PDB file of C-alpha atoms in Angstrom:
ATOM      1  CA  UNK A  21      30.961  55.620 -37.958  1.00 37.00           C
ATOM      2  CA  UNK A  22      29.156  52.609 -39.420  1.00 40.00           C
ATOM      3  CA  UNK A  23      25.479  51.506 -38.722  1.00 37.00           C
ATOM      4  CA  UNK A  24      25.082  49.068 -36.101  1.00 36.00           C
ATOM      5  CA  UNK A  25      25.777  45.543 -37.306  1.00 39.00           C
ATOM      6  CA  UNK A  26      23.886  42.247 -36.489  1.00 39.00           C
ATOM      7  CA  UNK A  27      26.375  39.976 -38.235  1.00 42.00           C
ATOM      8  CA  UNK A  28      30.270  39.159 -37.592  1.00 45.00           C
ATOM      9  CA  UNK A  29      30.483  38.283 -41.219  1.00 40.00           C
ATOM     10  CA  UNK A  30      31.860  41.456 -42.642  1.00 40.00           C
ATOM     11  CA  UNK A  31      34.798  41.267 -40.457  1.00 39.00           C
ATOM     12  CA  UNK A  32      36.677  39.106 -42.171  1.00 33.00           C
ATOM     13  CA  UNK A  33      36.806  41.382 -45.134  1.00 33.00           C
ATOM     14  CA  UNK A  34      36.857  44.759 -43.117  1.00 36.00           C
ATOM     15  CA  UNK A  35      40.070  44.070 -40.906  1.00 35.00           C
ATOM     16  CA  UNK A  36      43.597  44.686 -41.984  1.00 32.00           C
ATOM     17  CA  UNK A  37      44.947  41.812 -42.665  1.00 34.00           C
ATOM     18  CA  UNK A  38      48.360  42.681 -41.496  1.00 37.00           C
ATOM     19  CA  UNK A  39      47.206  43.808 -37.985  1.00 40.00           C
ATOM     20  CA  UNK A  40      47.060  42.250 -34.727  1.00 48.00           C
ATOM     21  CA  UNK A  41      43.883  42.307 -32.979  1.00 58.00           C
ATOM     22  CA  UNK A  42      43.402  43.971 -29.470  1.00 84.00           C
ATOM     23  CA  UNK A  43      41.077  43.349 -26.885  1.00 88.00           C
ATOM     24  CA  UNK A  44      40.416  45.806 -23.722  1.00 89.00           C
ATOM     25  CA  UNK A  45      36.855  45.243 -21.819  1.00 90.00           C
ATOM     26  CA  UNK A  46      35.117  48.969 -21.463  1.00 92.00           C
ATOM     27  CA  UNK A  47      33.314  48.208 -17.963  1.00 92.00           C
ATOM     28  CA  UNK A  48      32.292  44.804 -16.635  1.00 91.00           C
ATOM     29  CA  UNK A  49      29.431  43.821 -14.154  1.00 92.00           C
ATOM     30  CA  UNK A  50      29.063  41.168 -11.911  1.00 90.00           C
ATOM     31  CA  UNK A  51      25.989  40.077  -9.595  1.00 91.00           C
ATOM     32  CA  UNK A  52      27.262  40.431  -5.883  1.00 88.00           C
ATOM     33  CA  UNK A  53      25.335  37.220  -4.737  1.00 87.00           C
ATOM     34  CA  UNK A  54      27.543  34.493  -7.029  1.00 81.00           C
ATOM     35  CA  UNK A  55      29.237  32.264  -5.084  1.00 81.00           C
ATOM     36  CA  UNK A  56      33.205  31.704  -6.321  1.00 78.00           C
ATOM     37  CA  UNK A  57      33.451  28.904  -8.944  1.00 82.00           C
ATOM     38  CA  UNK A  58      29.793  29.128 -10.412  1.00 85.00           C
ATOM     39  CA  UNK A  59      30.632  27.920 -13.629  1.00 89.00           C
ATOM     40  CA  UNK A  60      32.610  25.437 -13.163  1.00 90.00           C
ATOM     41  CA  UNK A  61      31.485  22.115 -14.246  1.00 92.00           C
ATOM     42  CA  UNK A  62      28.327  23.676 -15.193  1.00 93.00           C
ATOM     43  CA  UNK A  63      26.614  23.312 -18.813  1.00 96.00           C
ATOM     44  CA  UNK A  64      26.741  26.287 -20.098  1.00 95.00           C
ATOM     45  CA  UNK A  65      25.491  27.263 -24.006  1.00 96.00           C
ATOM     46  CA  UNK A  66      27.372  29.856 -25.926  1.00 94.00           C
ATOM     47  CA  UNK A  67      25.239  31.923 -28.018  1.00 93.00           C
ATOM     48  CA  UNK A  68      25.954  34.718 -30.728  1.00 89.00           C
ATOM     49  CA  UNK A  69      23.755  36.629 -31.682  1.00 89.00           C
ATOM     50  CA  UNK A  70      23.207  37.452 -35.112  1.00 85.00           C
ATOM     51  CA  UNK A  71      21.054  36.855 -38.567  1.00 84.00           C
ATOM     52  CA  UNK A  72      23.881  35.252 -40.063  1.00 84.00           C
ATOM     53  CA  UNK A  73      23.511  31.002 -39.868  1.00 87.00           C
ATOM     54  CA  UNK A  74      27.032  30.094 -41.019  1.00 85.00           C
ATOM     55  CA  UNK A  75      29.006  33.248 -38.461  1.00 82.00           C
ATOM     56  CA  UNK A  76      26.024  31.962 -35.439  1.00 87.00           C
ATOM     57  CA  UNK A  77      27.404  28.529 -35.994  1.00 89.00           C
ATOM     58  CA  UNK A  78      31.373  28.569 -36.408  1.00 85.00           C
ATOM     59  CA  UNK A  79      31.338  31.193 -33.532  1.00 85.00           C
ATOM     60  CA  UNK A  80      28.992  29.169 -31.457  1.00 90.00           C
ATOM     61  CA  UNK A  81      31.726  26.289 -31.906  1.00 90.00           C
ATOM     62  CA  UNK A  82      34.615  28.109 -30.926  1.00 86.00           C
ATOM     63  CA  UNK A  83      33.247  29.994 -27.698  1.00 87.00           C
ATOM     64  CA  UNK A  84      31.909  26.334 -26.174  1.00 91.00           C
ATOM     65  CA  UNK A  85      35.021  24.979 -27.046  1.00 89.00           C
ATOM     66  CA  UNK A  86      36.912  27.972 -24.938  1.00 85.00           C
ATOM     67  CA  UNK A  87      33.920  27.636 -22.232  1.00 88.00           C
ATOM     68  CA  UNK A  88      34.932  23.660 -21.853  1.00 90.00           C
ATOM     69  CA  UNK A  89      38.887  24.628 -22.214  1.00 87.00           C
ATOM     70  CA  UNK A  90      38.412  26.384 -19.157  1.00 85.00           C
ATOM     71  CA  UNK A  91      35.975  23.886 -16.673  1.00 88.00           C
ATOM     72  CA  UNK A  92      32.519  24.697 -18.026  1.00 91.00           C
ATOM     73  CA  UNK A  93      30.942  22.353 -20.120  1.00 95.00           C
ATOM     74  CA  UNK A  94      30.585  23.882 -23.311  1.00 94.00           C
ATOM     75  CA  UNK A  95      27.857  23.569 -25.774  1.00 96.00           C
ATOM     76  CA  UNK A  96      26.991  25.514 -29.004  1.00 96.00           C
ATOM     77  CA  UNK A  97      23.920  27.065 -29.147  1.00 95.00           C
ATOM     78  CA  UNK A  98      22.906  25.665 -32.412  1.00 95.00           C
ATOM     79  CA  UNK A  99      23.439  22.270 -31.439  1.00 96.00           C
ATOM     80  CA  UNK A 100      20.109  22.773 -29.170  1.00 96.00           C
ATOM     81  CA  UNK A 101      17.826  25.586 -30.450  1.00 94.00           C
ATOM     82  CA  UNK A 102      16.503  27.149 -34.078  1.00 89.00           C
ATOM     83  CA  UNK A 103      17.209  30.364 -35.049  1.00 84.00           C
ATOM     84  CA  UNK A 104      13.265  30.633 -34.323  1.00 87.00           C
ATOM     85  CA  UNK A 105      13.317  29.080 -30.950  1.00 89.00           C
ATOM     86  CA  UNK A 106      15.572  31.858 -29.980  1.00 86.00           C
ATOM     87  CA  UNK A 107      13.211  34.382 -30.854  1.00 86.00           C
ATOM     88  CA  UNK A 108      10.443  32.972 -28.482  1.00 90.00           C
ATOM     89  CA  UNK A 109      11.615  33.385 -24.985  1.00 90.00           C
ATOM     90  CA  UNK A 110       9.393  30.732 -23.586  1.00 92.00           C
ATOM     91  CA  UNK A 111      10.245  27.871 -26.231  1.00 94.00           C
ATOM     92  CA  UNK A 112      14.037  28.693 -25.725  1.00 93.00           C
ATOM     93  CA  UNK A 113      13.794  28.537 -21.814  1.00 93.00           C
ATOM     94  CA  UNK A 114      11.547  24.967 -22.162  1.00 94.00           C
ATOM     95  CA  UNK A 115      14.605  23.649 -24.290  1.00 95.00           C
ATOM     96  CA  UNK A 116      17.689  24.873 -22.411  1.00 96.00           C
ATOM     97  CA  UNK A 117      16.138  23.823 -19.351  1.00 94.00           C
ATOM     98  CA  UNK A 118      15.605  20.223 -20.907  1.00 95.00           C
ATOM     99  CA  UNK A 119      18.899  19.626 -21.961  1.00 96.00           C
ATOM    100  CA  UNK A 120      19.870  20.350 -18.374  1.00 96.00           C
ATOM    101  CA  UNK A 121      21.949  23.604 -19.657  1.00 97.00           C
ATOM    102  CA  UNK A 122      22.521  26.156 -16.206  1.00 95.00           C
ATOM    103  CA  UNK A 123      23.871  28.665 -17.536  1.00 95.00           C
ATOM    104  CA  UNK A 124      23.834  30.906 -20.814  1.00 95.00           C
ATOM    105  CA  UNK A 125      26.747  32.940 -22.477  1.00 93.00           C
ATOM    106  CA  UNK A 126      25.519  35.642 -25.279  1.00 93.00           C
ATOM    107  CA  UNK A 127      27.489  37.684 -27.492  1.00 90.00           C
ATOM    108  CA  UNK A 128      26.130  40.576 -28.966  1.00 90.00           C
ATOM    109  CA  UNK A 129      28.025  42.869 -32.115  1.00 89.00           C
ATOM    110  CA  UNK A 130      26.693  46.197 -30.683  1.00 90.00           C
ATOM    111  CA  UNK A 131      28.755  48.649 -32.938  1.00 89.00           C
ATOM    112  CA  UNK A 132      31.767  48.504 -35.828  1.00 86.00           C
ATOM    113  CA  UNK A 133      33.676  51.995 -36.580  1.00 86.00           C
ATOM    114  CA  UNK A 134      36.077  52.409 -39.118  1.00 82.00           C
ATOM    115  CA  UNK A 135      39.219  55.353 -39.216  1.00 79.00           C
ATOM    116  CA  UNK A 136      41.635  55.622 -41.551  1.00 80.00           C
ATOM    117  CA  UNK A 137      44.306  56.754 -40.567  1.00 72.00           C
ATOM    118  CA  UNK A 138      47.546  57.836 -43.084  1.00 73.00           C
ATOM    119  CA  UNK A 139      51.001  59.881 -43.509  1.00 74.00           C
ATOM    120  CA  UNK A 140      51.218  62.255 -46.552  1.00 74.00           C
ATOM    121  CA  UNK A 141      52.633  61.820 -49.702  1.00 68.00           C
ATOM    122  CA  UNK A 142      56.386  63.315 -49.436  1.00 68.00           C
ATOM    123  CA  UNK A 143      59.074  64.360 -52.656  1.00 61.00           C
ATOM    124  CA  UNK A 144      62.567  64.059 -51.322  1.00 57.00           C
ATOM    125  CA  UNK A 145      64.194  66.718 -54.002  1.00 58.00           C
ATOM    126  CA  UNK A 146      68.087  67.587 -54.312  1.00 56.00           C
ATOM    127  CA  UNK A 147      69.192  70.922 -56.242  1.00 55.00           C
ATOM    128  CA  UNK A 148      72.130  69.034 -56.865  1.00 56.00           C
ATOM    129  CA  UNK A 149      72.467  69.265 -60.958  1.00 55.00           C
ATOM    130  CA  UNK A 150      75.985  68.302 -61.944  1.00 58.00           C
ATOM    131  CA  UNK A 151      77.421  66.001 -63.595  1.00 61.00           C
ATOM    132  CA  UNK A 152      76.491  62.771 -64.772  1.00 66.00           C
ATOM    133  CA  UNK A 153      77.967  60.712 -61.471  1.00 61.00           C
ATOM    134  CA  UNK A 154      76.177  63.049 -58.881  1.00 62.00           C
ATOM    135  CA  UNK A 155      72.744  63.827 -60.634  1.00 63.00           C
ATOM    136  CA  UNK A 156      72.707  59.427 -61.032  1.00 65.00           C
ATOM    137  CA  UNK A 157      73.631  59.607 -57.106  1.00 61.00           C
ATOM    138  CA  UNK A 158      71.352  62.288 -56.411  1.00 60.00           C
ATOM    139  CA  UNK A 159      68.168  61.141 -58.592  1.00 60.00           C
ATOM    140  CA  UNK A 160      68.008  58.007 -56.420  1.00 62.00           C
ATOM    141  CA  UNK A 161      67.722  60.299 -53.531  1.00 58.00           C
ATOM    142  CA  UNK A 162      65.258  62.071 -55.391  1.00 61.00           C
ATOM    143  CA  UNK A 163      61.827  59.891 -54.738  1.00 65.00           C
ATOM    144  CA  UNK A 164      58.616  60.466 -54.416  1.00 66.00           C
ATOM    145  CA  UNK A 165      56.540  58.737 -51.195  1.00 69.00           C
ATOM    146  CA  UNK A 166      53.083  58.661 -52.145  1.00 71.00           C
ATOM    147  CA  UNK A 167      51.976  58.144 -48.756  1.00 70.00           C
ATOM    148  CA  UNK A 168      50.007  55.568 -47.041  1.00 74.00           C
ATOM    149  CA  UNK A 169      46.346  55.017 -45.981  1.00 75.00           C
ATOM    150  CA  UNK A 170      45.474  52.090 -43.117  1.00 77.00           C
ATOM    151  CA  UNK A 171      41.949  51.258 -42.306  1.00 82.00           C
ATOM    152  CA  UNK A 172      41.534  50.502 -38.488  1.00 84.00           C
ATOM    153  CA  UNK A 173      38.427  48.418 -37.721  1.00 87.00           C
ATOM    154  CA  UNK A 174      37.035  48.701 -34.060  1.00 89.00           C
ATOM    155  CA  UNK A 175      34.284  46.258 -32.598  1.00 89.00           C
ATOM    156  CA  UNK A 176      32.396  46.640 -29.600  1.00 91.00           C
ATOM    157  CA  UNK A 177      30.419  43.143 -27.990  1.00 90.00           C
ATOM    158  CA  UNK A 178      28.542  42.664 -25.236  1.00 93.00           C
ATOM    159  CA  UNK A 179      28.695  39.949 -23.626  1.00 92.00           C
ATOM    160  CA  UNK A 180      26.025  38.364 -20.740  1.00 93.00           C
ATOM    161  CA  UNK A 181      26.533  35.681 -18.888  1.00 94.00           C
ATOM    162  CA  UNK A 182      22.691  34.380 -17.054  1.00 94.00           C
ATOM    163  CA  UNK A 183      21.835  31.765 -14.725  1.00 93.00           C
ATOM    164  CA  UNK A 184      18.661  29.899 -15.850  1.00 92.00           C
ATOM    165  CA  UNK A 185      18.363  28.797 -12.472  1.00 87.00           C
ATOM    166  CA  UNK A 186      18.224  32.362 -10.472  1.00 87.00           C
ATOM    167  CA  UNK A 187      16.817  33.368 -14.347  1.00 88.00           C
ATOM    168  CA  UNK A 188      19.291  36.565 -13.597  1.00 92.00           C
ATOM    169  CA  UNK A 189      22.201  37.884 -14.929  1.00 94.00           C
ATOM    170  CA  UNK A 190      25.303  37.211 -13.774  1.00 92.00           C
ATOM    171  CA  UNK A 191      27.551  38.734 -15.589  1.00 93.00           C
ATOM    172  CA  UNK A 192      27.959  41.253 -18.984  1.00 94.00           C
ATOM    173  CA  UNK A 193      30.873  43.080 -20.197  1.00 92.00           C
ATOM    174  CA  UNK A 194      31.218  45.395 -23.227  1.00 94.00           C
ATOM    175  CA  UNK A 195      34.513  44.948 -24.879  1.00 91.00           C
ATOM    176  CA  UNK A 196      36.306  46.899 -27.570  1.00 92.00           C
ATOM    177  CA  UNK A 197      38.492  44.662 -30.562  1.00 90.00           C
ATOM    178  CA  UNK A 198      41.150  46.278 -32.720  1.00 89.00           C
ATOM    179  CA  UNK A 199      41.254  44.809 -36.216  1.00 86.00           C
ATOM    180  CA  UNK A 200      40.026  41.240 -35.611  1.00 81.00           C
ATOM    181  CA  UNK A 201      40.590  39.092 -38.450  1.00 79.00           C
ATOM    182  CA  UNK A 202      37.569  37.117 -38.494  1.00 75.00           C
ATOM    183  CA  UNK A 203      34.500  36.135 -36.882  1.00 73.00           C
ATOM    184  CA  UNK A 204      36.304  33.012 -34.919  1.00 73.00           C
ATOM    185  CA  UNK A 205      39.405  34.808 -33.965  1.00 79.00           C
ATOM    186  CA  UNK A 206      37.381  37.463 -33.125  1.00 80.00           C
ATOM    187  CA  UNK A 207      35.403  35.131 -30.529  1.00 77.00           C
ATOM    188  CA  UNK A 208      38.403  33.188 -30.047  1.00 79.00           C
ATOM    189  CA  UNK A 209      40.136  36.644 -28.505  1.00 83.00           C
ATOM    190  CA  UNK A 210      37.289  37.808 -26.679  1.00 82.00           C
ATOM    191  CA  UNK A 211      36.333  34.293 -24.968  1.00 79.00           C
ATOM    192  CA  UNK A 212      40.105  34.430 -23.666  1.00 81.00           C
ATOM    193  CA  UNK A 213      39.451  38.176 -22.933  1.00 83.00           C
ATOM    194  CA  UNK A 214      36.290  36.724 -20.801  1.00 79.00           C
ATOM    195  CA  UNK A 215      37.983  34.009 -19.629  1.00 76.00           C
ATOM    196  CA  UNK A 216      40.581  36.794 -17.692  1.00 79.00           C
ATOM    197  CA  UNK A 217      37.810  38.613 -16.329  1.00 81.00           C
ATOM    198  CA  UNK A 218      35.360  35.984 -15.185  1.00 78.00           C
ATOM    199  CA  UNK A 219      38.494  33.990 -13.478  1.00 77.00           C
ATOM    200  CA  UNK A 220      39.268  37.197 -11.316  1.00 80.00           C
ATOM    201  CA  UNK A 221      35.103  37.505 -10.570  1.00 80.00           C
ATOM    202  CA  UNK A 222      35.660  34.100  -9.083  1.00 80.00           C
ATOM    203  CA  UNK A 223      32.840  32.549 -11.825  1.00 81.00           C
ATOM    204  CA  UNK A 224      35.974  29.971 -12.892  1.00 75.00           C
ATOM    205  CA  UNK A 225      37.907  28.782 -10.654  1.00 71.00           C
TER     206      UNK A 225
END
C-alpha cells in the first residue's frame, strides 16, 4: 500500500502501459431534494484537487470539456481561481459566485495501491538423450520460462458535486481505476464513469 497521494502526476509512470484501465464507482450519494436535470445548462467548474499546477490544469481541461459534452457548461477551474484562492473558502466562493458559476465538480486522489502480481519461473526438461536428430528436437523443447512480474496500479477518487446556490452537496462518489494511463485519461474515464451515474440520478438529463 502506498501513502496517500495529492498529485495525479505519478500515474503516468506507475500504470502498465499495456493495460486497459477500469472504472467501477464504490458507493455513490445523492441529495434527495434535486430536482431531475439540475445540471443541465448550468455553469459548472471542474476542479482537481492537487499541489501539482501542470496535472490541476490539463485535468481541469478535460473534465469541463466532458461536463459541456454532456449539457453543462463546462469551465476549468484554473481559468477562474489561484491555487491560493482555493485555499481561502471565502475568496473562492466571492469569485465563483461572480463569474455566475452554479455549480462545482471536485476530484479528489484519495489513495493509490500497487500489487504485483506474477507466474513462476518454469524449466520444461526432456530425459530424452539420443541421438543427434532427437536431442536437437528435444533441446528446443527444453526451455526455460523465467516467469513474469505485472504491476497493477489501483486509484481511488472522490468525487463531489455542490450547488453554490443551496451551498450543499449534491452529489459525491468514490470510484476505484485499474491501471489508468495518465492523469487525462484517467479523468477522461472517470468523467464518463460520472457522466453514467449522474444521468441515472436524473442531475443530466
Amino acid at each position: 500500500m502506498t501513502p496517500m497521494v495529492r498529485s495525479l502526476a505519478g500515474l503516468v509512470l506507475a500504470a502498465s502501459l499495456g493495460a486497459c484501465a477500469s472504472t467501477q464507482f464504490l458507493s455513490t450519494w445523492q441529495n434527495p431534494d434535486v430536482v431531475f436535470g439540475r445540471l443541465h445548462g448550468e455553469k459548472v467548474a471542474a476542479f482537481l484537487i492537487s499541489d501539482d499546477e501542470d496535472a490541476r490544469r490539463s485535468a481541469e481541461e478535460v473534465l469541463a470539456s466532458e461536463l459541456t459534452a454532456r449539457g453543462a457548461e463546462g469551465i476549468a477551474g484554473h481559468t477562474l481561481l489561484t491555487a491560493e484562492d482555493g485555499k481561502d473558502k471565502a475568496v473562492a466562493q466571492a469569485k465563483l459566485e461572480k463569474a455566475g458559476v452554479q455549480a462545482v465538480v471536485t476530484m479528489r486522489v484519495v489513495n493509490e495501491a500497487q500489487t504485483i502480481s506474477s507466474t513462476p519461473a518454469t524449466w520444461h526438461q526432456s530425459s530424452d538423450y539420443g541421438d543427434f536428430g532427437r536431442s536437437w528436437t528435444r533441446g528446443w523443447g527444453s526451455v526455460y520460462d523465467p516467469g513474469h512480474a505485472r504491476p497493477t496500479t489501483v486509484v481511488q477518487v472522490e468525487t463531489m458535486i455542490y450547488s453554490l446556490e443551496s451551498n450543499g452537496l449534491i452529489w459525491a462518489g468514490l470510484s476505484e481505476t485499474t491501471d489508468p494511463k495518465g492523469a487525462d485519461a484517467l479523468v477522461k474515464e472517470l468523467s464518463e464513469a460520472v457522466d453514467d451515474a449522474i444521468k441515472k440520478s436524473g442531475l443530466l438529463r
